[in-house]
Short mmCIF file of C-alpha atoms in Angstrom, two decimals:
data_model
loop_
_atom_site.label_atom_id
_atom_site.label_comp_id
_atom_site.label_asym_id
_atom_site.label_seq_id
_atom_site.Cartn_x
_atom_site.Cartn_y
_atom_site.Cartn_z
CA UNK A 1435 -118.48 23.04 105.09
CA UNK A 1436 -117.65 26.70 104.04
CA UNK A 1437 -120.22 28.97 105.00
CA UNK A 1438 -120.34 32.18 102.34
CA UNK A 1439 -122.15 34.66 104.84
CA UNK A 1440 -124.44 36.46 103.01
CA UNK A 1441 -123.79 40.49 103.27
CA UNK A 1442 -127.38 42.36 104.38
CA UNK A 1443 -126.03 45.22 102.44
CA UNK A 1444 -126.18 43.70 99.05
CA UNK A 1445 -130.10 43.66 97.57
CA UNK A 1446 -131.64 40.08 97.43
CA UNK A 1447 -131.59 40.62 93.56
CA UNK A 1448 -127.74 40.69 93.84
CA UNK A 1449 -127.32 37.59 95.78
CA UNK A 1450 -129.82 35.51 94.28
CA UNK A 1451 -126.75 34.00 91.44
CA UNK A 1452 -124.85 33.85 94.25
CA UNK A 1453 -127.11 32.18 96.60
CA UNK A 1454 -128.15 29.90 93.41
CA UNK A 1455 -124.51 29.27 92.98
CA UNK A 1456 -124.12 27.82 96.83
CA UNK A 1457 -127.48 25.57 96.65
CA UNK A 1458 -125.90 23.59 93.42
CA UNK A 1459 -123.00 23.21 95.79
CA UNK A 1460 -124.49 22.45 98.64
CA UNK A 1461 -127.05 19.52 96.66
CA UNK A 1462 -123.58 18.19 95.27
CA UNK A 1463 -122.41 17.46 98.30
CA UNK A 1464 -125.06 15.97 99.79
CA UNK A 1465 -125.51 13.85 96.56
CA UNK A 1466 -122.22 12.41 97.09
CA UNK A 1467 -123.10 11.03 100.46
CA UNK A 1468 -119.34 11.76 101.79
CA UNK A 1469 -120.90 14.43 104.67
CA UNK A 1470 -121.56 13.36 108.18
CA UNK A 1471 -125.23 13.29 109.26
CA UNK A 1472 -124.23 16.59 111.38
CA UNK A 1473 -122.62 18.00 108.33
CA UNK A 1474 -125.81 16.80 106.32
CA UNK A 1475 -128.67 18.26 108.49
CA UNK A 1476 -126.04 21.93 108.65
CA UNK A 1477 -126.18 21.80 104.49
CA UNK A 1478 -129.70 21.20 104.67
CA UNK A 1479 -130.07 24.29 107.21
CA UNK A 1480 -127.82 26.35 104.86
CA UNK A 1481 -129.84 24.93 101.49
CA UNK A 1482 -133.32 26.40 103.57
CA UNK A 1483 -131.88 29.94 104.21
CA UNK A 1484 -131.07 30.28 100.84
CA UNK A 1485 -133.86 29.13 99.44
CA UNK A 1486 -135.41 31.79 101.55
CA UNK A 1487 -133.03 34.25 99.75
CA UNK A 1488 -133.98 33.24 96.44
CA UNK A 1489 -137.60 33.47 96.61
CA UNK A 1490 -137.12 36.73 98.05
CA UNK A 1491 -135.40 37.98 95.13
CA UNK A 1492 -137.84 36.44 92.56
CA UNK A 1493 -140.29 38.06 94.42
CA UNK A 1494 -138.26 41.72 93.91
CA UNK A 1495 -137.90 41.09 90.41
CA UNK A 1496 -141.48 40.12 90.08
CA UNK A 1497 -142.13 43.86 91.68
CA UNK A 1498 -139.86 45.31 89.20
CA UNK A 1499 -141.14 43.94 86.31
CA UNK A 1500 -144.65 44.89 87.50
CA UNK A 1501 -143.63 48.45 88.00
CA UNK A 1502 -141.87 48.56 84.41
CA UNK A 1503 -144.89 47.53 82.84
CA UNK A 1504 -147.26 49.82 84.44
CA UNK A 1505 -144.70 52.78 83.85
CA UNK A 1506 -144.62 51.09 79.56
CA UNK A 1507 -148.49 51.18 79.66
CA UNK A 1508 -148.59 54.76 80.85
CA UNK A 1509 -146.28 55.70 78.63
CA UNK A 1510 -148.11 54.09 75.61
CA UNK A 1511 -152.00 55.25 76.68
CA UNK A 1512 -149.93 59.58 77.13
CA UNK A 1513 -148.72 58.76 73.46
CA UNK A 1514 -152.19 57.92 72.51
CA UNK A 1515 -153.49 60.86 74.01
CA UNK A 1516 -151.68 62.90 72.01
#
């Protein structure tokens, strides 16, 4: 199995195609039933951290796109105001 280690300095947004990218690998070859149970249960480890990665990144972009729309609807109640 080739581990991609997964840089702390890079966002969670930023890794989440990558981390995406790795699970579809990872499912594929688990699918094909080729690994060893050892090599199994370390995808399946793997597959769980970056799960972990992904839903923290959907839950950044989830803040973001809450903040953008509160900053739009400020925007648009000062333009009525004025």
């Amino acid at each position: 199995m080739t581990k991609k280690k997964t840089s702390s300095k890079k966002p969670a947004i930023a890794m989440f195609e990558e981390s995406i990218q790795e699970l579809e690998s990872l499912v594929e070859q688990m699918e094909h039933g080729q690994l060893s149970l050892d090599e199994t249960l370390q995808h399946f480890e793997r597959g769980v951290k970056l799960t972990g990665l992904c839903q923290k990144a959907l839950e950044q972009a989830e803040q973001r796109v809450q903040t953008l729309q509160a900053k739009a609807e400020l925007s648009v109640q000062n333009a009525e105001e004025e």
